[in-house]
């Protein structure tokens, strides 16, 4: 057997999520700003990554795009409605309605901390992202921090939890032996099996 060579994506991951100047952090900070505009966010992205080969302006001409050189190739994103999609807020009345719903699934989705990270102890992603603001304002600040949970924050929190869970495991790999190259039932090719062993 031979070792699998894999590409180290640390540089890409850092460009996307490293604090304080990663792409996700820039988008999240723009979402928290009052009257933030997509164009302002795009300007910050271009300014922050002016010399980057990972996140860059895909064209010399004026546009609303930025590109990310992922491991699989270049992906071009359009900034229009990026901030709105990242905020993804439901009106407080709708959330309260779902919390008191008679449909068990809806009630669980909006009251269980596993599905609504802002309800978990410490405020979840919002508390981690803005601890000083929440503590300095008391109850009102922590309520505001809960409202400022973005899709990006929740995604990163879930990804961090997944990595933490994976690091707790001891993976085992099982090598499957194929009885034949034709994938036929009741056909045992002893030479091919010996080659795999």
PDB file of C-alpha atoms in Angstrom:
ATOM      1  CA  UNK A   1       0.000   0.000   0.000  1.00  0.00           C
ATOM      2  CA  UNK A   2       1.093   3.586  -0.472  1.00  0.00           C
ATOM      3  CA  UNK A   3       0.559   6.714   1.593  1.00  0.00           C
ATOM      4  CA  UNK A   4      -2.155   9.071   0.425  1.00  0.00           C
ATOM      5  CA  UNK A   5      -0.794  12.492  -0.374  1.00  0.00           C
ATOM      6  CA  UNK A   6      -3.122  15.284   0.615  1.00  0.00           C
ATOM      7  CA  UNK A   7      -3.038  18.989   0.090  1.00  0.00           C
ATOM      8  CA  UNK A   8      -2.727  21.125   3.210  1.00  0.00           C
ATOM      9  CA  UNK A   9      -5.578  23.648   3.086  1.00  0.00           C
ATOM     10  CA  UNK A  10      -4.450  25.616   6.167  1.00  0.00           C
ATOM     11  CA  UNK A  11      -3.752  28.754   4.092  1.00  0.00           C
ATOM     12  CA  UNK A  12      -7.272  28.676   2.612  1.00  0.00           C
ATOM     13  CA  UNK A  13      -8.899  27.990   5.993  1.00  0.00           C
ATOM     14  CA  UNK A  14      -6.974  30.867   7.594  1.00  0.00           C
ATOM     15  CA  UNK A  15      -8.015  33.256   4.817  1.00  0.00           C
ATOM     16  CA  UNK A  16     -11.634  32.285   5.371  1.00  0.00           C
ATOM     17  CA  UNK A  17     -11.962  32.132   9.128  1.00  0.00           C
ATOM     18  CA  UNK A  18      -8.877  33.405  10.961  1.00  0.00           C
ATOM     19  CA  UNK A  19      -9.688  36.197  13.389  1.00  0.00           C
ATOM     20  CA  UNK A  20      -9.828  39.161  13.105  1.00  0.00           C
ATOM     21  CA  UNK A  21      -9.254  39.531   9.359  1.00  0.00           C
ATOM     22  CA  UNK A  22     -10.720  36.351   7.851  1.00  0.00           C
ATOM     23  CA  UNK A  23     -13.454  36.580   5.235  1.00  0.00           C
ATOM     24  CA  UNK A  24     -16.138  35.195   7.576  1.00  0.00           C
ATOM     25  CA  UNK A  25     -15.160  37.681  10.300  1.00  0.00           C
ATOM     26  CA  UNK A  26     -15.328  40.602   7.878  1.00  0.00           C
ATOM     27  CA  UNK A  27     -18.794  39.593   6.680  1.00  0.00           C
ATOM     28  CA  UNK A  28     -20.019  38.997  10.254  1.00  0.00           C
ATOM     29  CA  UNK A  29     -18.666  42.333  11.490  1.00  0.00           C
ATOM     30  CA  UNK A  30     -20.395  44.111   8.613  1.00  0.00           C
ATOM     31  CA  UNK A  31     -23.672  42.391   9.531  1.00  0.00           C
ATOM     32  CA  UNK A  32     -23.403  43.791  13.055  1.00  0.00           C
ATOM     33  CA  UNK A  33     -22.894  47.354  11.817  1.00  0.00           C
ATOM     34  CA  UNK A  34     -25.971  49.566  11.512  1.00  0.00           C
ATOM     35  CA  UNK A  35     -26.777  50.593   7.936  1.00  0.00           C
ATOM     36  CA  UNK A  36     -24.084  48.306   6.511  1.00  0.00           C
ATOM     37  CA  UNK A  37     -24.088  47.946   2.739  1.00  0.00           C
ATOM     38  CA  UNK A  38     -22.934  45.113   0.513  1.00  0.00           C
ATOM     39  CA  UNK A  39     -20.617  47.459  -1.393  1.00  0.00           C
ATOM     40  CA  UNK A  40     -18.888  48.518   1.834  1.00  0.00           C
ATOM     41  CA  UNK A  41     -18.334  44.881   2.726  1.00  0.00           C
ATOM     42  CA  UNK A  42     -16.891  44.205  -0.732  1.00  0.00           C
ATOM     43  CA  UNK A  43     -14.526  47.163  -0.378  1.00  0.00           C
ATOM     44  CA  UNK A  44     -13.302  45.819   2.988  1.00  0.00           C
ATOM     45  CA  UNK A  45     -12.773  42.362   1.478  1.00  0.00           C
ATOM     46  CA  UNK A  46     -10.769  43.786  -1.427  1.00  0.00           C
ATOM     47  CA  UNK A  47      -8.738  46.039   0.891  1.00  0.00           C
ATOM     48  CA  UNK A  48      -7.988  43.252   3.377  1.00  0.00           C
ATOM     49  CA  UNK A  49      -7.007  40.720   0.733  1.00  0.00           C
ATOM     50  CA  UNK A  50      -5.352  43.123  -1.743  1.00  0.00           C
ATOM     51  CA  UNK A  51      -2.226  40.933  -2.005  1.00  0.00           C
ATOM     52  CA  UNK A  52      -3.852  37.543  -1.353  1.00  0.00           C
ATOM     53  CA  UNK A  53      -3.830  34.705  -3.860  1.00  0.00           C
ATOM     54  CA  UNK A  54      -6.690  32.981  -2.011  1.00  0.00           C
ATOM     55  CA  UNK A  55      -9.320  35.751  -1.924  1.00  0.00           C
ATOM     56  CA  UNK A  56      -9.072  38.301  -4.682  1.00  0.00           C
ATOM     57  CA  UNK A  57     -10.863  40.530  -7.164  1.00  0.00           C
ATOM     58  CA  UNK A  58     -11.602  38.325 -10.198  1.00  0.00           C
ATOM     59  CA  UNK A  59     -11.585  41.174 -12.706  1.00  0.00           C
ATOM     60  CA  UNK A  60      -9.749  44.455 -13.145  1.00  0.00           C
ATOM     61  CA  UNK A  61     -13.057  46.101 -13.957  1.00  0.00           C
ATOM     62  CA  UNK A  62     -15.604  47.345 -11.420  1.00  0.00           C
ATOM     63  CA  UNK A  63     -17.951  44.569 -10.323  1.00  0.00           C
ATOM     64  CA  UNK A  64     -19.764  43.243  -7.281  1.00  0.00           C
ATOM     65  CA  UNK A  65     -17.734  40.024  -7.270  1.00  0.00           C
ATOM     66  CA  UNK A  66     -14.906  38.523  -5.286  1.00  0.00           C
ATOM     67  CA  UNK A  67     -13.231  35.174  -5.878  1.00  0.00           C
ATOM     68  CA  UNK A  68     -11.984  32.466  -3.556  1.00  0.00           C
ATOM     69  CA  UNK A  69      -9.390  29.969  -4.757  1.00  0.00           C
ATOM     70  CA  UNK A  70     -10.713  26.830  -3.021  1.00  0.00           C
ATOM     71  CA  UNK A  71      -8.803  23.554  -3.162  1.00  0.00           C
ATOM     72  CA  UNK A  72     -10.995  22.441  -6.085  1.00  0.00           C
ATOM     73  CA  UNK A  73     -10.662  25.653  -8.078  1.00  0.00           C
ATOM     74  CA  UNK A  74     -11.804  29.248  -8.289  1.00  0.00           C
ATOM     75  CA  UNK A  75     -15.298  30.141  -7.088  1.00  0.00           C
ATOM     76  CA  UNK A  76     -16.685  33.602  -7.820  1.00  0.00           C
ATOM     77  CA  UNK A  77     -19.183  35.096  -5.375  1.00  0.00           C
ATOM     78  CA  UNK A  78     -21.491  38.050  -5.912  1.00  0.00           C
ATOM     79  CA  UNK A  79     -21.723  40.331  -2.864  1.00  0.00           C
ATOM     80  CA  UNK A  80     -25.274  41.492  -3.644  1.00  0.00           C
ATOM     81  CA  UNK A  81     -27.572  40.519  -0.699  1.00  0.00           C
ATOM     82  CA  UNK A  82     -24.658  38.739   1.030  1.00  0.00           C
ATOM     83  CA  UNK A  83     -25.218  40.607   4.303  1.00  0.00           C
ATOM     84  CA  UNK A  84     -28.960  40.031   4.255  1.00  0.00           C
ATOM     85  CA  UNK A  85     -28.498  36.298   3.688  1.00  0.00           C
ATOM     86  CA  UNK A  86     -25.855  36.071   6.423  1.00  0.00           C
ATOM     87  CA  UNK A  87     -28.137  37.814   8.911  1.00  0.00           C
ATOM     88  CA  UNK A  88     -31.105  35.546   8.096  1.00  0.00           C
ATOM     89  CA  UNK A  89     -33.332  37.021  10.790  1.00  0.00           C
ATOM     90  CA  UNK A  90     -36.883  36.069  11.532  1.00  0.00           C
ATOM     91  CA  UNK A  91     -39.094  38.677  13.124  1.00  0.00           C
ATOM     92  CA  UNK A  92     -39.299  38.313  16.926  1.00  0.00           C
ATOM     93  CA  UNK A  93     -43.091  37.729  16.747  1.00  0.00           C
ATOM     94  CA  UNK A  94     -42.590  34.759  14.432  1.00  0.00           C
ATOM     95  CA  UNK A  95     -39.925  33.262  16.689  1.00  0.00           C
ATOM     96  CA  UNK A  96     -42.176  33.646  19.756  1.00  0.00           C
ATOM     97  CA  UNK A  97     -45.050  32.065  17.845  1.00  0.00           C
ATOM     98  CA  UNK A  98     -42.909  29.029  16.971  1.00  0.00           C
ATOM     99  CA  UNK A  99     -41.664  28.759  20.572  1.00  0.00           C
ATOM    100  CA  UNK A 100     -45.264  28.395  21.783  1.00  0.00           C
ATOM    101  CA  UNK A 101     -46.400  26.182  18.901  1.00  0.00           C
ATOM    102  CA  UNK A 102     -48.504  23.079  19.544  1.00  0.00           C
ATOM    103  CA  UNK A 103     -46.464  21.288  16.862  1.00  0.00           C
ATOM    104  CA  UNK A 104     -43.737  19.564  18.863  1.00  0.00           C
ATOM    105  CA  UNK A 105     -41.127  19.756  16.098  1.00  0.00           C
ATOM    106  CA  UNK A 106     -41.487  23.527  15.686  1.00  0.00           C
ATOM    107  CA  UNK A 107     -41.403  24.116  19.417  1.00  0.00           C
ATOM    108  CA  UNK A 108     -38.265  21.978  19.766  1.00  0.00           C
ATOM    109  CA  UNK A 109     -36.477  23.708  16.894  1.00  0.00           C
ATOM    110  CA  UNK A 110     -36.956  27.115  18.505  1.00  0.00           C
ATOM    111  CA  UNK A 111     -36.488  26.220  22.193  1.00  0.00           C
ATOM    112  CA  UNK A 112     -33.838  23.472  22.262  1.00  0.00           C
ATOM    113  CA  UNK A 113     -30.250  24.835  22.465  1.00  0.00           C
ATOM    114  CA  UNK A 114     -29.061  22.064  20.132  1.00  0.00           C
ATOM    115  CA  UNK A 115     -31.009  23.664  17.282  1.00  0.00           C
ATOM    116  CA  UNK A 116     -30.924  27.306  18.375  1.00  0.00           C
ATOM    117  CA  UNK A 117     -27.303  27.966  19.461  1.00  0.00           C
ATOM    118  CA  UNK A 118     -28.136  31.433  20.784  1.00  0.00           C
ATOM    119  CA  UNK A 119     -30.178  29.730  23.534  1.00  0.00           C
ATOM    120  CA  UNK A 120     -27.300  27.588  24.799  1.00  0.00           C
ATOM    121  CA  UNK A 121     -25.446  28.429  28.014  1.00  0.00           C
ATOM    122  CA  UNK A 122     -23.437  31.592  27.582  1.00  0.00           C
ATOM    123  CA  UNK A 123     -25.309  32.716  24.525  1.00  0.00           C
ATOM    124  CA  UNK A 124     -23.586  30.443  22.013  1.00  0.00           C
ATOM    125  CA  UNK A 125     -21.887  32.044  19.036  1.00  0.00           C
ATOM    126  CA  UNK A 126     -23.144  35.519  19.857  1.00  0.00           C
ATOM    127  CA  UNK A 127     -21.630  35.487  23.325  1.00  0.00           C
ATOM    128  CA  UNK A 128     -18.310  34.227  21.974  1.00  0.00           C
ATOM    129  CA  UNK A 129     -18.318  36.841  19.236  1.00  0.00           C
ATOM    130  CA  UNK A 130     -19.309  39.802  21.431  1.00  0.00           C
ATOM    131  CA  UNK A 131     -18.647  39.033  25.116  1.00  0.00           C
ATOM    132  CA  UNK A 132     -17.732  42.582  26.096  1.00  0.00           C
ATOM    133  CA  UNK A 133     -20.829  44.146  24.571  1.00  0.00           C
ATOM    134  CA  UNK A 134     -23.180  41.673  26.215  1.00  0.00           C
ATOM    135  CA  UNK A 135     -21.646  41.934  29.668  1.00  0.00           C
ATOM    136  CA  UNK A 136     -21.338  45.719  29.664  1.00  0.00           C
ATOM    137  CA  UNK A 137     -25.030  46.245  28.958  1.00  0.00           C
ATOM    138  CA  UNK A 138     -26.441  43.619  31.257  1.00  0.00           C
ATOM    139  CA  UNK A 139     -29.674  41.911  30.243  1.00  0.00           C
ATOM    140  CA  UNK A 140     -30.456  44.165  27.281  1.00  0.00           C
ATOM    141  CA  UNK A 141     -26.976  43.664  25.826  1.00  0.00           C
ATOM    142  CA  UNK A 142     -27.169  39.908  26.037  1.00  0.00           C
ATOM    143  CA  UNK A 143     -30.580  40.009  24.340  1.00  0.00           C
ATOM    144  CA  UNK A 144     -29.138  42.171  21.575  1.00  0.00           C
ATOM    145  CA  UNK A 145     -26.188  39.770  21.209  1.00  0.00           C
ATOM    146  CA  UNK A 146     -28.646  36.904  20.765  1.00  0.00           C
ATOM    147  CA  UNK A 147     -30.301  38.817  17.943  1.00  0.00           C
ATOM    148  CA  UNK A 148     -26.943  39.375  16.239  1.00  0.00           C
ATOM    149  CA  UNK A 149     -26.160  35.727  15.618  1.00  0.00           C
ATOM    150  CA  UNK A 150     -25.288  35.369  11.941  1.00  0.00           C
ATOM    151  CA  UNK A 151     -25.430  32.326   9.703  1.00  0.00           C
ATOM    152  CA  UNK A 152     -21.634  32.420   9.521  1.00  0.00           C
ATOM    153  CA  UNK A 153     -21.304  32.378  13.313  1.00  0.00           C
ATOM    154  CA  UNK A 154     -23.647  29.412  13.646  1.00  0.00           C
ATOM    155  CA  UNK A 155     -21.856  27.579  10.835  1.00  0.00           C
ATOM    156  CA  UNK A 156     -18.449  28.065  12.452  1.00  0.00           C
ATOM    157  CA  UNK A 157     -19.785  27.016  15.849  1.00  0.00           C
ATOM    158  CA  UNK A 158     -21.224  23.817  14.358  1.00  0.00           C
ATOM    159  CA  UNK A 159     -18.005  23.147  12.466  1.00  0.00           C
ATOM    160  CA  UNK A 160     -15.918  23.660  15.613  1.00  0.00           C
ATOM    161  CA  UNK A 161     -18.211  21.231  17.475  1.00  0.00           C
ATOM    162  CA  UNK A 162     -17.818  18.660  14.691  1.00  0.00           C
ATOM    163  CA  UNK A 163     -14.023  18.955  14.754  1.00  0.00           C
ATOM    164  CA  UNK A 164     -14.068  18.651  18.550  1.00  0.00           C
ATOM    165  CA  UNK A 165     -16.214  15.503  18.314  1.00  0.00           C
ATOM    166  CA  UNK A 166     -13.954  14.019  15.631  1.00  0.00           C
ATOM    167  CA  UNK A 167     -10.868  14.691  17.733  1.00  0.00           C
ATOM    168  CA  UNK A 168     -12.433  12.748  20.620  1.00  0.00           C
ATOM    169  CA  UNK A 169     -12.780   9.614  18.484  1.00  0.00           C
ATOM    170  CA  UNK A 170     -10.271   6.912  17.628  1.00  0.00           C
ATOM    171  CA  UNK A 171     -10.959   6.133  13.975  1.00  0.00           C
ATOM    172  CA  UNK A 172     -10.372   2.642  12.644  1.00  0.00           C
ATOM    173  CA  UNK A 173     -10.088   1.878   8.974  1.00  0.00           C
ATOM    174  CA  UNK A 174     -11.268  -1.394   7.527  1.00  0.00           C
ATOM    175  CA  UNK A 175      -9.795  -2.645   4.283  1.00  0.00           C
ATOM    176  CA  UNK A 176     -12.412  -4.429   2.224  1.00  0.00           C
ATOM    177  CA  UNK A 177     -11.235  -7.242  -0.027  1.00  0.00           C
ATOM    178  CA  UNK A 178     -13.025  -7.519  -3.352  1.00  0.00           C
ATOM    179  CA  UNK A 179     -13.658 -11.137  -4.335  1.00  0.00           C
ATOM    180  CA  UNK A 180     -13.539 -10.316  -8.060  1.00  0.00           C
ATOM    181  CA  UNK A 181     -13.127  -7.420 -10.458  1.00  0.00           C
ATOM    182  CA  UNK A 182     -16.516  -7.890 -12.113  1.00  0.00           C
ATOM    183  CA  UNK A 183     -18.594  -7.320  -8.956  1.00  0.00           C
ATOM    184  CA  UNK A 184     -20.390 -10.608  -9.537  1.00  0.00           C
ATOM    185  CA  UNK A 185     -21.982 -12.689  -6.804  1.00  0.00           C
ATOM    186  CA  UNK A 186     -20.536 -16.158  -6.085  1.00  0.00           C
ATOM    187  CA  UNK A 187     -17.366 -15.470  -8.102  1.00  0.00           C
ATOM    188  CA  UNK A 188     -14.125 -15.757  -6.122  1.00  0.00           C
ATOM    189  CA  UNK A 189     -10.896 -14.843  -7.947  1.00  0.00           C
ATOM    190  CA  UNK A 190      -8.141 -16.206  -5.707  1.00  0.00           C
ATOM    191  CA  UNK A 191      -5.317 -14.466  -7.613  1.00  0.00           C
ATOM    192  CA  UNK A 192      -7.011 -11.049  -7.288  1.00  0.00           C
ATOM    193  CA  UNK A 193      -7.752 -11.646  -3.591  1.00  0.00           C
ATOM    194  CA  UNK A 194      -4.115 -12.658  -2.927  1.00  0.00           C
ATOM    195  CA  UNK A 195      -2.937  -9.484  -4.731  1.00  0.00           C
ATOM    196  CA  UNK A 196      -5.084  -7.337  -2.395  1.00  0.00           C
ATOM    197  CA  UNK A 197      -3.699  -9.041   0.701  1.00  0.00           C
TER     198      UNK A 197
END
